[in-house]
């Protein structure tokens, strides 16, 4: 990703916290316009958990670093904006004046429901009028629907929380992904004869419903099928919520490595087994989800 300088840009405005089909449509329009007019394409997104100023418990579908991974292939530039009390209290006009003074904007793309400024008083109509006064084109994108349902981050979150991972993936446009660093766990993987990665994830990350999932892990650019447990480990009397991924056909040491886990299928609930041996048999059975 190149650094954003004085180049003319078409900028996409929004949070893009889940990079779902609606977001992708908006970003694709930004890229198409930029290419047609020989200017740069730029996506603005918050570099922190903007929800926290409204609801401390609300999580992000994708953290900023995860969004950067996704957006890198979709645009020329990413504009990180920190959503803090100061920005939250900017009026809609102050926000736009600050943005336009900072960048060489030739066109803006936003969603039909785009809101900004203190009290969310700025909307697509205000943005369009602001742009027209400056001779800047403003493209307002309509909602995107899938099977008759409007695609939204709220809907994606609801699907993830209910464990409907396959429908969530359809709304997202690709499998839901979690990234983090592999840390030392309790070493249970050795008991199962399956390499196990205990993943340290961001506290602002939204986790799917607790359960066992069919997943694919990416390690050093290579992908491995596996099974991921999101939740507690009742067979061992452990109640702490963790994310553990067991990898098939993998033998390397991955402690302290960064890993990405892509969720494909909800397999079952987290269950307490009478013995670790019974759990091991079930895990090996779970491993066959992709075969």
Tab-separated table of C-alpha atoms in Angstrom:
chain	number	residue	atom	x	y	z
A	1	UNK	CA	0.000	0.000	0.000
A	2	UNK	CA	1.453	3.353	-1.083
A	3	UNK	CA	1.543	6.360	1.212
A	4	UNK	CA	-1.147	8.924	0.555
A	5	UNK	CA	0.336	12.237	-0.592
A	6	UNK	CA	-1.035	15.015	-2.803
A	7	UNK	CA	-2.312	12.713	-5.558
A	8	UNK	CA	-5.858	13.283	-6.773
A	9	UNK	CA	-8.166	10.629	-5.346
A	10	UNK	CA	-11.638	9.220	-5.427
A	11	UNK	CA	-12.403	8.401	-1.800
A	12	UNK	CA	-14.846	5.905	-0.307
A	13	UNK	CA	-16.334	7.085	2.982
A	14	UNK	CA	-17.656	4.758	5.676
A	15	UNK	CA	-16.536	2.526	8.536
A	16	UNK	CA	-16.134	-0.626	6.411
A	17	UNK	CA	-15.863	-2.605	9.645
A	18	UNK	CA	-16.985	-5.872	8.074
A	19	UNK	CA	-16.027	-5.316	4.410
A	20	UNK	CA	-19.290	-7.047	3.422
A	21	UNK	CA	-20.872	-7.217	-0.046
A	22	UNK	CA	-22.306	-3.698	0.277
A	23	UNK	CA	-18.905	-2.306	1.257
A	24	UNK	CA	-17.240	-4.223	-1.572
A	25	UNK	CA	-19.704	-2.817	-4.102
A	26	UNK	CA	-18.976	0.711	-2.881
A	27	UNK	CA	-15.203	0.181	-2.973
A	28	UNK	CA	-15.392	-1.369	-6.454
A	29	UNK	CA	-17.260	1.731	-7.698
A	30	UNK	CA	-14.507	3.871	-6.139
A	31	UNK	CA	-11.840	1.866	-7.921
A	32	UNK	CA	-13.716	1.957	-11.253
A	33	UNK	CA	-14.118	5.742	-11.087
A	34	UNK	CA	-10.477	6.237	-10.132
A	35	UNK	CA	-9.260	4.055	-12.981
A	36	UNK	CA	-11.517	5.785	-15.526
A	37	UNK	CA	-10.237	9.213	-14.457
A	38	UNK	CA	-6.609	8.181	-13.949
A	39	UNK	CA	-6.548	9.101	-10.258
A	40	UNK	CA	-5.949	7.136	-7.044
A	41	UNK	CA	-8.585	5.120	-5.190
A	42	UNK	CA	-8.766	5.610	-1.429
A	43	UNK	CA	-10.801	4.024	1.372
A	44	UNK	CA	-11.275	5.840	4.682
A	45	UNK	CA	-11.741	3.636	7.746
A	46	UNK	CA	-11.424	3.989	11.504
A	47	UNK	CA	-8.147	2.763	12.983
A	48	UNK	CA	-9.697	1.969	16.371
A	49	UNK	CA	-12.921	0.483	17.690
A	50	UNK	CA	-15.270	3.393	16.978
A	51	UNK	CA	-18.175	1.571	18.634
A	52	UNK	CA	-16.504	1.883	22.020
A	53	UNK	CA	-17.490	5.552	22.382
A	54	UNK	CA	-21.142	4.540	22.176
A	55	UNK	CA	-21.157	1.058	23.689
A	56	UNK	CA	-18.087	-0.273	25.475
A	57	UNK	CA	-19.211	-3.871	24.902
A	58	UNK	CA	-19.630	-3.639	21.129
A	59	UNK	CA	-17.028	-5.493	19.070
A	60	UNK	CA	-15.747	-5.227	15.508
A	61	UNK	CA	-16.255	-7.895	12.857
A	62	UNK	CA	-12.768	-7.023	11.628
A	63	UNK	CA	-10.086	-5.147	13.537
A	64	UNK	CA	-8.210	-2.359	11.764
A	65	UNK	CA	-5.243	-4.594	10.967
A	66	UNK	CA	-7.572	-7.259	9.547
A	67	UNK	CA	-9.374	-4.641	7.454
A	68	UNK	CA	-6.063	-3.400	6.086
A	69	UNK	CA	-5.286	-6.985	5.004
A	70	UNK	CA	-8.586	-7.140	3.148
A	71	UNK	CA	-8.525	-3.617	1.713
A	72	UNK	CA	-4.955	-3.747	0.447
A	73	UNK	CA	-6.082	-5.608	-2.661
A	74	UNK	CA	-9.096	-3.373	-3.243
A	75	UNK	CA	-7.673	0.149	-3.430
A	76	UNK	CA	-4.516	2.243	-3.847
A	77	UNK	CA	-4.656	3.998	-0.486
A	78	UNK	CA	-6.138	3.501	2.972
A	79	UNK	CA	-6.888	6.577	5.082
A	80	UNK	CA	-6.854	5.624	8.787
A	81	UNK	CA	-8.962	7.886	11.014
A	82	UNK	CA	-8.974	7.613	14.797
A	83	UNK	CA	-12.481	7.973	16.188
A	84	UNK	CA	-12.054	9.780	19.491
A	85	UNK	CA	-14.108	12.287	21.486
A	86	UNK	CA	-12.725	15.174	19.447
A	87	UNK	CA	-13.744	13.674	16.113
A	88	UNK	CA	-17.048	12.473	17.574
A	89	UNK	CA	-17.918	16.076	18.473
A	90	UNK	CA	-16.983	17.553	15.080
A	91	UNK	CA	-20.017	18.845	13.214
A	92	UNK	CA	-20.667	17.298	9.819
A	93	UNK	CA	-19.321	20.437	8.124
A	94	UNK	CA	-16.182	20.482	10.302
A	95	UNK	CA	-15.503	16.853	9.451
A	96	UNK	CA	-15.806	17.501	5.710
A	97	UNK	CA	-13.718	20.689	5.796
A	98	UNK	CA	-10.989	18.812	7.634
A	99	UNK	CA	-11.096	15.912	5.180
A	100	UNK	CA	-11.048	18.079	2.048
A	101	UNK	CA	-8.251	20.278	3.375
A	102	UNK	CA	-6.155	17.191	4.046
A	103	UNK	CA	-6.631	15.403	0.717
A	104	UNK	CA	-6.848	16.260	-2.966
A	105	UNK	CA	-10.350	14.836	-3.439
A	106	UNK	CA	-11.868	14.751	-6.928
A	107	UNK	CA	-14.742	12.374	-6.228
A	108	UNK	CA	-16.496	10.801	-3.230
A	109	UNK	CA	-18.397	7.527	-2.995
A	110	UNK	CA	-20.626	6.664	-0.023
A	111	UNK	CA	-23.546	4.428	0.849
A	112	UNK	CA	-27.159	5.606	0.813
A	113	UNK	CA	-27.234	5.338	4.622
A	114	UNK	CA	-23.901	7.056	5.314
A	115	UNK	CA	-24.041	9.198	8.477
A	116	UNK	CA	-21.308	11.372	9.964
A	117	UNK	CA	-20.615	14.302	12.246
A	118	UNK	CA	-21.800	15.047	15.785
A	119	UNK	CA	-25.136	13.422	16.481
A	120	UNK	CA	-24.913	11.700	13.076
A	121	UNK	CA	-26.516	14.812	11.575
A	122	UNK	CA	-24.542	14.574	8.351
A	123	UNK	CA	-25.954	12.303	5.683
A	124	UNK	CA	-25.505	11.450	2.000
A	125	UNK	CA	-27.632	14.430	0.915
A	126	UNK	CA	-25.507	16.891	2.911
A	127	UNK	CA	-22.323	15.306	1.561
A	128	UNK	CA	-23.600	15.551	-2.011
A	129	UNK	CA	-24.477	19.231	-1.591
A	130	UNK	CA	-21.050	19.929	-0.039
A	131	UNK	CA	-19.330	18.222	-2.972
A	132	UNK	CA	-21.429	19.986	-5.620
A	133	UNK	CA	-20.421	23.396	-4.202
A	134	UNK	CA	-16.798	22.412	-4.864
A	135	UNK	CA	-17.229	20.772	-8.232
A	136	UNK	CA	-16.538	17.347	-6.760
A	137	UNK	CA	-18.564	14.385	-7.962
A	138	UNK	CA	-20.441	12.493	-5.255
A	139	UNK	CA	-21.737	8.996	-5.988
A	140	UNK	CA	-24.291	7.586	-3.543
A	141	UNK	CA	-24.573	3.811	-3.723
A	142	UNK	CA	-27.901	1.987	-3.200
A	143	UNK	CA	-28.308	-0.877	-0.703
A	144	UNK	CA	-27.067	-4.332	-1.672
A	145	UNK	CA	-29.350	-7.304	-1.134
A	146	UNK	CA	-28.692	-11.031	-1.066
A	147	UNK	CA	-31.640	-13.422	-1.383
A	148	UNK	CA	-34.018	-10.577	-0.636
A	149	UNK	CA	-32.202	-9.424	2.529
A	150	UNK	CA	-30.313	-6.155	2.876
A	151	UNK	CA	-26.641	-6.744	3.579
A	152	UNK	CA	-25.447	-4.851	6.657
A	153	UNK	CA	-22.854	-5.126	9.395
A	154	UNK	CA	-25.674	-5.476	11.935
A	155	UNK	CA	-26.961	-8.513	10.048
A	156	UNK	CA	-23.465	-9.988	9.711
A	157	UNK	CA	-22.932	-9.649	13.466
A	158	UNK	CA	-26.269	-11.295	14.185
A	159	UNK	CA	-25.412	-14.244	11.923
A	160	UNK	CA	-21.988	-14.700	13.540
A	161	UNK	CA	-23.447	-14.555	17.043
A	162	UNK	CA	-26.009	-17.220	16.124
A	163	UNK	CA	-23.370	-19.504	14.596
A	164	UNK	CA	-24.810	-19.209	11.080
A	165	UNK	CA	-21.317	-18.972	9.653
A	166	UNK	CA	-22.208	-20.023	6.114
A	167	UNK	CA	-24.796	-17.286	5.669
A	168	UNK	CA	-22.487	-14.753	7.329
A	169	UNK	CA	-19.799	-15.735	4.814
A	170	UNK	CA	-22.246	-15.197	1.947
A	171	UNK	CA	-22.946	-11.671	3.239
A	172	UNK	CA	-19.235	-10.993	3.746
A	173	UNK	CA	-18.268	-12.206	0.288
A	174	UNK	CA	-15.591	-14.536	1.683
A	175	UNK	CA	-15.074	-16.674	4.813
A	176	UNK	CA	-15.075	-14.861	8.148
A	177	UNK	CA	-11.482	-14.482	9.315
A	178	UNK	CA	-9.777	-14.153	12.688
A	179	UNK	CA	-6.113	-13.270	13.057
A	180	UNK	CA	-3.774	-13.358	16.020
A	181	UNK	CA	-0.550	-14.637	17.502
A	182	UNK	CA	-0.057	-18.244	18.544
A	183	UNK	CA	0.684	-18.458	22.275
A	184	UNK	CA	1.432	-21.386	24.534
A	185	UNK	CA	-1.673	-23.162	25.784
A	186	UNK	CA	-2.172	-26.223	27.909
A	187	UNK	CA	-0.498	-28.618	25.428
A	188	UNK	CA	-3.653	-30.668	24.874
A	189	UNK	CA	-2.853	-31.010	21.192
A	190	UNK	CA	-0.152	-33.524	22.050
A	191	UNK	CA	-2.795	-35.610	23.785
A	192	UNK	CA	-4.841	-35.665	20.559
A	193	UNK	CA	-1.754	-36.155	18.380
A	194	UNK	CA	-2.901	-33.035	16.510
A	195	UNK	CA	-0.908	-29.751	16.422
A	196	UNK	CA	-2.935	-27.132	18.300
A	197	UNK	CA	-2.651	-23.348	18.051
A	198	UNK	CA	-3.933	-21.260	20.970
A	199	UNK	CA	-4.639	-17.866	19.395
A	200	UNK	CA	-4.295	-14.528	21.159
A	201	UNK	CA	-6.837	-12.293	19.424
A	202	UNK	CA	-7.669	-8.596	19.807
A	203	UNK	CA	-10.041	-7.730	22.665
A	204	UNK	CA	-12.128	-5.659	20.222
A	205	UNK	CA	-12.670	-8.667	17.924
A	206	UNK	CA	-16.170	-10.093	17.594
A	207	UNK	CA	-16.100	-13.864	18.026
A	208	UNK	CA	-18.726	-16.131	16.507
A	209	UNK	CA	-21.060	-18.155	18.706
A	210	UNK	CA	-19.202	-20.550	20.996
A	211	UNK	CA	-18.812	-23.900	19.325
A	212	UNK	CA	-16.600	-26.052	17.147
A	213	UNK	CA	-16.021	-24.967	13.562
A	214	UNK	CA	-14.547	-26.385	10.395
A	215	UNK	CA	-11.777	-23.925	9.521
A	216	UNK	CA	-8.751	-23.309	7.328
A	217	UNK	CA	-5.654	-21.799	8.949
A	218	UNK	CA	-3.074	-19.786	7.058
A	219	UNK	CA	0.478	-20.038	8.405
A	220	UNK	CA	3.413	-18.423	6.576
A	221	UNK	CA	1.316	-18.208	3.428
A	222	UNK	CA	0.352	-21.912	3.503
A	223	UNK	CA	-3.168	-23.117	4.253
A	224	UNK	CA	-4.153	-26.092	6.393
A	225	UNK	CA	-7.554	-27.608	7.086
A	226	UNK	CA	-8.481	-27.859	10.721
A	227	UNK	CA	-11.022	-27.547	13.504
A	228	UNK	CA	-11.382	-24.523	15.763
A	229	UNK	CA	-12.888	-24.491	19.247
A	230	UNK	CA	-14.341	-21.131	20.283
A	231	UNK	CA	-15.263	-21.230	23.944
A	232	UNK	CA	-14.432	-23.033	27.161
A	233	UNK	CA	-12.849	-26.474	27.669
A	234	UNK	CA	-15.299	-28.207	30.032
A	235	UNK	CA	-13.706	-31.658	29.684
A	236	UNK	CA	-10.652	-30.222	31.465
A	237	UNK	CA	-12.673	-28.111	33.913
A	238	UNK	CA	-11.585	-24.840	32.228
A	239	UNK	CA	-14.203	-22.101	31.823
A	240	UNK	CA	-12.110	-19.349	30.227
A	241	UNK	CA	-13.129	-18.499	26.671
A	242	UNK	CA	-10.328	-19.242	24.214
A	243	UNK	CA	-9.823	-19.814	20.497
A	244	UNK	CA	-7.926	-23.017	19.751
A	245	UNK	CA	-7.274	-24.324	16.260
A	246	UNK	CA	-6.206	-27.902	15.574
A	247	UNK	CA	-4.361	-28.324	12.278
A	248	UNK	CA	-4.451	-31.340	9.999
A	249	UNK	CA	-1.218	-32.533	8.333
A	250	UNK	CA	0.923	-29.936	10.108
A	251	UNK	CA	4.153	-30.559	12.020
A	252	UNK	CA	6.006	-27.245	12.437
A	253	UNK	CA	6.474	-25.205	15.611
A	254	UNK	CA	4.277	-22.110	15.291
A	255	UNK	CA	4.581	-20.482	18.718
A	256	UNK	CA	4.746	-16.669	18.441
A	257	UNK	CA	3.758	-16.789	14.780
A	258	UNK	CA	0.904	-14.767	13.323
A	259	UNK	CA	-1.934	-16.908	12.035
A	260	UNK	CA	-5.199	-16.345	10.177
A	261	UNK	CA	-8.148	-18.661	10.641
A	262	UNK	CA	-10.986	-18.772	8.106
A	263	UNK	CA	-14.325	-20.134	9.360
A	264	UNK	CA	-16.319	-22.310	6.952
A	265	UNK	CA	-18.754	-24.498	8.885
A	266	UNK	CA	-20.376	-24.757	12.306
A	267	UNK	CA	-19.879	-28.366	13.411
A	268	UNK	CA	-21.250	-28.705	16.938
A	269	UNK	CA	-21.597	-27.164	20.382
A	270	UNK	CA	-18.797	-27.186	22.914
A	271	UNK	CA	-19.434	-30.320	24.976
A	272	UNK	CA	-18.090	-31.918	28.129
A	273	UNK	CA	-16.820	-35.447	27.532
A	274	UNK	CA	-16.419	-38.069	30.242
A	275	UNK	CA	-12.741	-38.555	29.423
A	276	UNK	CA	-10.091	-36.813	27.307
A	277	UNK	CA	-9.941	-39.981	25.200
A	278	UNK	CA	-13.571	-39.546	24.198
A	279	UNK	CA	-12.896	-35.911	23.337
A	280	UNK	CA	-9.898	-36.967	21.237
A	281	UNK	CA	-12.065	-39.376	19.243
A	282	UNK	CA	-14.611	-36.630	18.595
A	283	UNK	CA	-11.911	-34.145	17.505
A	284	UNK	CA	-10.518	-36.658	15.007
A	285	UNK	CA	-14.061	-37.186	13.730
A	286	UNK	CA	-14.547	-33.413	13.456
A	287	UNK	CA	-11.389	-33.223	11.347
A	288	UNK	CA	-13.192	-34.986	8.541
A	289	UNK	CA	-15.547	-32.051	7.939
A	290	UNK	CA	-13.911	-31.110	4.636
A	291	UNK	CA	-13.495	-34.603	3.207
